[in-house]
mmCIF file with all atom_site columns, C-alpha atoms in Angstrom:
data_model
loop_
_atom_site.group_PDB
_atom_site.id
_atom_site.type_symbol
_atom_site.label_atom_id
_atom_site.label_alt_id
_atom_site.label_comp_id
_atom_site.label_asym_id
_atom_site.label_entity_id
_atom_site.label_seq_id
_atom_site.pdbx_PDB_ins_code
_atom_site.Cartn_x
_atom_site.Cartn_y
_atom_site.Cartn_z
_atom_site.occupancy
_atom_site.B_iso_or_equiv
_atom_site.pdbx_formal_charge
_atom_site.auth_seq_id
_atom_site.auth_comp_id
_atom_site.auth_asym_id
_atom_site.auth_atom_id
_atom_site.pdbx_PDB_model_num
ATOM 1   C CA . UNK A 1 1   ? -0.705 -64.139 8.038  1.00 55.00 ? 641 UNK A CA 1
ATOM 2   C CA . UNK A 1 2   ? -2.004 -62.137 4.918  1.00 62.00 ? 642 UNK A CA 1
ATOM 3   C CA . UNK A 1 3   ? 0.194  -59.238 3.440  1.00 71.00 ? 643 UNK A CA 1
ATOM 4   C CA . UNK A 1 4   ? -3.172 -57.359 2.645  1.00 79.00 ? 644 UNK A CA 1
ATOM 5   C CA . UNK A 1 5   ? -4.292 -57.519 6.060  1.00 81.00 ? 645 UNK A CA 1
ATOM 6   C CA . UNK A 1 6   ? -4.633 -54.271 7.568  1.00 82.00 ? 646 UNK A CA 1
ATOM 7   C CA . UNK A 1 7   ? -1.982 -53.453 10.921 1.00 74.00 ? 647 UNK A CA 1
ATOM 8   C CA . UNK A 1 8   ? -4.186 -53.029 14.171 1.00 79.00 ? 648 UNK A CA 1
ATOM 9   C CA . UNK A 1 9   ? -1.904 -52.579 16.626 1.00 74.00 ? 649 UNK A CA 1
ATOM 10  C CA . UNK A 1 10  ? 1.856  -51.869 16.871 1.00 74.00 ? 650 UNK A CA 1
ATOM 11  C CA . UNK A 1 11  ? 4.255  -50.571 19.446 1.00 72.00 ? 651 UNK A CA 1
ATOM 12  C CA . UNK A 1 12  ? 6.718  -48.581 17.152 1.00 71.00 ? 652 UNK A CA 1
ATOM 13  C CA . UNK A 1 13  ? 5.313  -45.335 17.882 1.00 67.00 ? 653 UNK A CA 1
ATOM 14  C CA . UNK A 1 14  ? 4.305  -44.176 21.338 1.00 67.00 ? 654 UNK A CA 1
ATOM 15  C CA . UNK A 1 15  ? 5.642  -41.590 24.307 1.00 70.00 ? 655 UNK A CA 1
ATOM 16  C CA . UNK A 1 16  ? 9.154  -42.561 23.727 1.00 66.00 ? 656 UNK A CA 1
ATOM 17  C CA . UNK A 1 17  ? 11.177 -39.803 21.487 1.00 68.00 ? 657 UNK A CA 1
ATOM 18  C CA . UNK A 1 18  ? 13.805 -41.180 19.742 1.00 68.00 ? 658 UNK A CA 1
ATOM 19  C CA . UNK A 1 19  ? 17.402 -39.259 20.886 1.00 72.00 ? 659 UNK A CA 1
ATOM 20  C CA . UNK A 1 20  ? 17.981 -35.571 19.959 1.00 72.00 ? 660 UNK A CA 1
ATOM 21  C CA . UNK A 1 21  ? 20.481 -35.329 17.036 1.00 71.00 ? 661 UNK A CA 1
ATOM 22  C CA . UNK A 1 22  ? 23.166 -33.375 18.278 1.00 69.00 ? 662 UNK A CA 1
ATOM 23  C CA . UNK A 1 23  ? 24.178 -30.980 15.683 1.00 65.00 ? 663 UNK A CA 1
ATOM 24  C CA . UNK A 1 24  ? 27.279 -29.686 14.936 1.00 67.00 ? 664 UNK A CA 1
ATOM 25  C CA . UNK A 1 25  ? 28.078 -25.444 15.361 1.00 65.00 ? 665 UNK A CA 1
ATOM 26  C CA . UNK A 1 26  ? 29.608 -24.080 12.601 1.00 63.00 ? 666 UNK A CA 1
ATOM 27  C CA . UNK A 1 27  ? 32.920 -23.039 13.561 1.00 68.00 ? 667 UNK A CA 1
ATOM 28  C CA . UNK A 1 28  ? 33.437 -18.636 13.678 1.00 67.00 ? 668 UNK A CA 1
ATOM 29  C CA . UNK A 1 29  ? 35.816 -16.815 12.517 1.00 73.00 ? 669 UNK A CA 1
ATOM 30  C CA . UNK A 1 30  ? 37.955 -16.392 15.511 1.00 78.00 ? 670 UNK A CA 1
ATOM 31  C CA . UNK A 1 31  ? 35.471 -12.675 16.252 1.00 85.00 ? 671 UNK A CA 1
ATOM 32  C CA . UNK A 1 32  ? 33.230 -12.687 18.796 1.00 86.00 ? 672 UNK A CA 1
ATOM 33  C CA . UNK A 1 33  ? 29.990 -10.662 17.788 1.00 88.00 ? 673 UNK A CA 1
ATOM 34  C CA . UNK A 1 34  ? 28.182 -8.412  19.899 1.00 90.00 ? 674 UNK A CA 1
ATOM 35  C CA . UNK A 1 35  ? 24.708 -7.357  18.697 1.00 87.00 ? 675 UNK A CA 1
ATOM 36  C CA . UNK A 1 36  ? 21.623 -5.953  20.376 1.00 87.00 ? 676 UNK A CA 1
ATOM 37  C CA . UNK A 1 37  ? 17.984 -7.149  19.153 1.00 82.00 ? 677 UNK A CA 1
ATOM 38  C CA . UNK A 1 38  ? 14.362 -5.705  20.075 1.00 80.00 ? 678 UNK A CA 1
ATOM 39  C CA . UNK A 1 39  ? 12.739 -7.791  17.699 1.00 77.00 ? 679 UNK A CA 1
ATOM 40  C CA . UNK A 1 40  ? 9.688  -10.039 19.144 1.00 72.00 ? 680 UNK A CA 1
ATOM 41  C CA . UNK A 1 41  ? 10.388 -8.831  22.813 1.00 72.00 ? 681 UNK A CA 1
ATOM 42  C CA . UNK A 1 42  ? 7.855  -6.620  22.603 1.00 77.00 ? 682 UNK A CA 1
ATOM 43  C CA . UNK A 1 43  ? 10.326 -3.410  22.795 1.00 73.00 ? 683 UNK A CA 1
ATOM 44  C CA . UNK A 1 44  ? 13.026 -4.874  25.111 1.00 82.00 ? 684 UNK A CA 1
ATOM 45  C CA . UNK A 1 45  ? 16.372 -5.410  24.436 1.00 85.00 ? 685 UNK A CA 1
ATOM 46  C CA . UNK A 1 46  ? 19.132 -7.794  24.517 1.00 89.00 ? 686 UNK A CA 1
ATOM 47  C CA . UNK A 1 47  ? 22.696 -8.200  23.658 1.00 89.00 ? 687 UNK A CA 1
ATOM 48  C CA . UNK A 1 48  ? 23.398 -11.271 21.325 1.00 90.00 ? 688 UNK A CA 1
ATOM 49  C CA . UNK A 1 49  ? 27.011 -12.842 21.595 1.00 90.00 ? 689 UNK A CA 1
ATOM 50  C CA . UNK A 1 50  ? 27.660 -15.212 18.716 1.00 88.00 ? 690 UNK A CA 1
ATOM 51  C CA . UNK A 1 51  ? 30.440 -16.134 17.537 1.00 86.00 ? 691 UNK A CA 1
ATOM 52  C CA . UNK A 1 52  ? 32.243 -17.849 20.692 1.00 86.00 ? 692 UNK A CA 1
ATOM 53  C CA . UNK A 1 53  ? 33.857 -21.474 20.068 1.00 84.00 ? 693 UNK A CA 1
ATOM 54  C CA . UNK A 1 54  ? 33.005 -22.971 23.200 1.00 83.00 ? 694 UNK A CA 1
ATOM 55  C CA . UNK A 1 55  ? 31.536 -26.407 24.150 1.00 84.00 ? 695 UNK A CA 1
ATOM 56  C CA . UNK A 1 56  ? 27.883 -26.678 25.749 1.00 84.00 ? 696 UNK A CA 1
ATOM 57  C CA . UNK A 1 57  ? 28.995 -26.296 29.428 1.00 89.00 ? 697 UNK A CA 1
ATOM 58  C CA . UNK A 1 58  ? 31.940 -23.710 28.689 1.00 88.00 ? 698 UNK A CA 1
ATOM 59  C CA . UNK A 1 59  ? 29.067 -21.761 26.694 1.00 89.00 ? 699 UNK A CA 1
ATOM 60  C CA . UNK A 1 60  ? 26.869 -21.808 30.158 1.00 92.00 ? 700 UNK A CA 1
ATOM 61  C CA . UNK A 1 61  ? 29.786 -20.845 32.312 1.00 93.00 ? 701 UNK A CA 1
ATOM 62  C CA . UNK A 1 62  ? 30.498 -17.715 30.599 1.00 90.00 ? 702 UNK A CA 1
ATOM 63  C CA . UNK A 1 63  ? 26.959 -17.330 30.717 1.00 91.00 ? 703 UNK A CA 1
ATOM 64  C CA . UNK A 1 64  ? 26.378 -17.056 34.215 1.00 93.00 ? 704 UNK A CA 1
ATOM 65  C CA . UNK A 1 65  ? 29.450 -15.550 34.953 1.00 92.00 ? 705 UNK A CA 1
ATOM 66  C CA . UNK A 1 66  ? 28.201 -12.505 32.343 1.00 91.00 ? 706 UNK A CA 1
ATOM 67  C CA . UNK A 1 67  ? 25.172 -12.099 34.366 1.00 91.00 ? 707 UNK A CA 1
ATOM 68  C CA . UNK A 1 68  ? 26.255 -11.952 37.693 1.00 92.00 ? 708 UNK A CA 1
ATOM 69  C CA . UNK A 1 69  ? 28.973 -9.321  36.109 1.00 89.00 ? 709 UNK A CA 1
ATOM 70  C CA . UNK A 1 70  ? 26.308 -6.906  34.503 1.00 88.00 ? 710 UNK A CA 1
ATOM 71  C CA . UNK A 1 71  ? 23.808 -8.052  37.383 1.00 90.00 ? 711 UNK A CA 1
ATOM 72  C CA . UNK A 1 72  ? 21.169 -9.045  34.739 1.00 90.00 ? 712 UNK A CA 1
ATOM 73  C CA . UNK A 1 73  ? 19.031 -12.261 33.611 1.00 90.00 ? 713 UNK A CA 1
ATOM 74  C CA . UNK A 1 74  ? 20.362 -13.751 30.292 1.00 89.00 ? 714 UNK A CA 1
ATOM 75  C CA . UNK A 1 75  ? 20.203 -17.072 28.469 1.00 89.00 ? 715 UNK A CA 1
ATOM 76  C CA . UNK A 1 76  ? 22.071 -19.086 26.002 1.00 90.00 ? 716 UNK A CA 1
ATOM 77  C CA . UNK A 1 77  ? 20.367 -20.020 22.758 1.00 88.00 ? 717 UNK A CA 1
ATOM 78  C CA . UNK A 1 78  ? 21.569 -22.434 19.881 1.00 84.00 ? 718 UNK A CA 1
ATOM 79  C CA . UNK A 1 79  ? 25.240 -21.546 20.924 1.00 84.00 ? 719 UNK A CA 1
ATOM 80  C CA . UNK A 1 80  ? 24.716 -18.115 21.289 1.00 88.00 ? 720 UNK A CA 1
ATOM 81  C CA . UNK A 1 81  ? 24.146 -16.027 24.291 1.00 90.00 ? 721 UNK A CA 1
ATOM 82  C CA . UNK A 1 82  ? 21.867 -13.250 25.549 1.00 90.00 ? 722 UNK A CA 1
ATOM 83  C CA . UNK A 1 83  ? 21.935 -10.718 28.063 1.00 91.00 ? 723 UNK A CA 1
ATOM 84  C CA . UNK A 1 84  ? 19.276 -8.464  29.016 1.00 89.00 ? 724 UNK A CA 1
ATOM 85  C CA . UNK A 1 85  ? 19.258 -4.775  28.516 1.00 86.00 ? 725 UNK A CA 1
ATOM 86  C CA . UNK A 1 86  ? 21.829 -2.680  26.272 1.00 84.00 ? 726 UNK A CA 1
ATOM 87  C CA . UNK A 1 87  ? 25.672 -3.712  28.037 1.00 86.00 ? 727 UNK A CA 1
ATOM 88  C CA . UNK A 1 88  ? 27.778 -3.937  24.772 1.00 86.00 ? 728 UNK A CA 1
ATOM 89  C CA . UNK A 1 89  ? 30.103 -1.433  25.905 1.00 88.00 ? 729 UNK A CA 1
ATOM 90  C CA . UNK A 1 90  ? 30.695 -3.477  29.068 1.00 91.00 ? 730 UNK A CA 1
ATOM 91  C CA . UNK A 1 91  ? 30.659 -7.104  27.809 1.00 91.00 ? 731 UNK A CA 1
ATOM 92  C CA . UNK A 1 92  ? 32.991 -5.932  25.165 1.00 91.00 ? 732 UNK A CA 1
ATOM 93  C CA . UNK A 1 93  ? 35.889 -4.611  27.210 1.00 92.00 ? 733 UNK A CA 1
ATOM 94  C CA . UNK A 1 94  ? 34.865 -7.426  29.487 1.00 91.00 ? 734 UNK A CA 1
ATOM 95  C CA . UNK A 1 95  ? 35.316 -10.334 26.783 1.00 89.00 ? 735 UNK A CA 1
ATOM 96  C CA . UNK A 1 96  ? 38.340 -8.421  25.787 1.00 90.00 ? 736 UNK A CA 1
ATOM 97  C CA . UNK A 1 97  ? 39.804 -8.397  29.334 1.00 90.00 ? 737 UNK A CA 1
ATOM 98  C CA . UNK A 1 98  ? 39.670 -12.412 29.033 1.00 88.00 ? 738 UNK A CA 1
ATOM 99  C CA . UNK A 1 99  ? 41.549 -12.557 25.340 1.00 88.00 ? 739 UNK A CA 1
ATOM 100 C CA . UNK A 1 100 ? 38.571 -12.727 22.652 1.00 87.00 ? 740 UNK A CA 1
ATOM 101 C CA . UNK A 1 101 ? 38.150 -10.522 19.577 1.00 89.00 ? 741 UNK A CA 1
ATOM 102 C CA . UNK A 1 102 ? 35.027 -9.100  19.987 1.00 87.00 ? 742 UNK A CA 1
ATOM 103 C CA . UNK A 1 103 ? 32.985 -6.874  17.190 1.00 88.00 ? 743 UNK A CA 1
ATOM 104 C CA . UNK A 1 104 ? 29.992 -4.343  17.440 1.00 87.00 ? 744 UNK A CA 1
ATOM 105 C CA . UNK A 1 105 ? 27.495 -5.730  15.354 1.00 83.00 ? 745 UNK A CA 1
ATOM 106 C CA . UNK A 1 106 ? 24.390 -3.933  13.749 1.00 76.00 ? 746 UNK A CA 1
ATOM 107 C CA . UNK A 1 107 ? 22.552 -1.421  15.386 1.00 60.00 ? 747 UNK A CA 1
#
């Protein structure tokens, strides 16, 4: 076969993704972070926890168990985890109750 000839058909690309990288959180501080954000949900806010050095499925357990505690939707995000409306006061004492250092952060 030529080297100059021109490729017409190949099955390298296609449907299939190749595998998610799995990248590695950078590890905290030890202080969990409690923030609220209103930026690009349209008004509505959430409190952001970051900061927590948990694995994937530890991460969603606290999760849920947050939610059905402040009785509220929530999600977790690139390792950290939000929960609808304004509940620092009661996700900090909570998080506190269960042995983490936990912060007020920004406004």
């Amino acid at each position: 076969m030529k080297d100059d000839a021109p490729l017409v058909y190949t099955t390298d690309g296609g449907r299939i993704t190749p595998a998610k990288e799995i990248v590695a959180r950078p590890k905290g501080d030890g202080i969990v972070r409690l923030s609220r954000q209103t930026s690009g949900r349209k008004g509505k806010g959430v409190c952001v926890i970051t900061g927590l050095d948990l694995e994937d499925v530890a991460l969603q357990q606290l999760a849920a168990e947050l939610k059905k505690k402040c009785g509220c939707g929530g999600t977790v995000i690139e390792g950290s985890i939000e929960i609808q409306g304004d509940k620092r006061d009661f996700l900090k004492s909570y998080l506190e109750g269960k042995g983490y250092r936990v912060k007020l952060a920004g406004g």
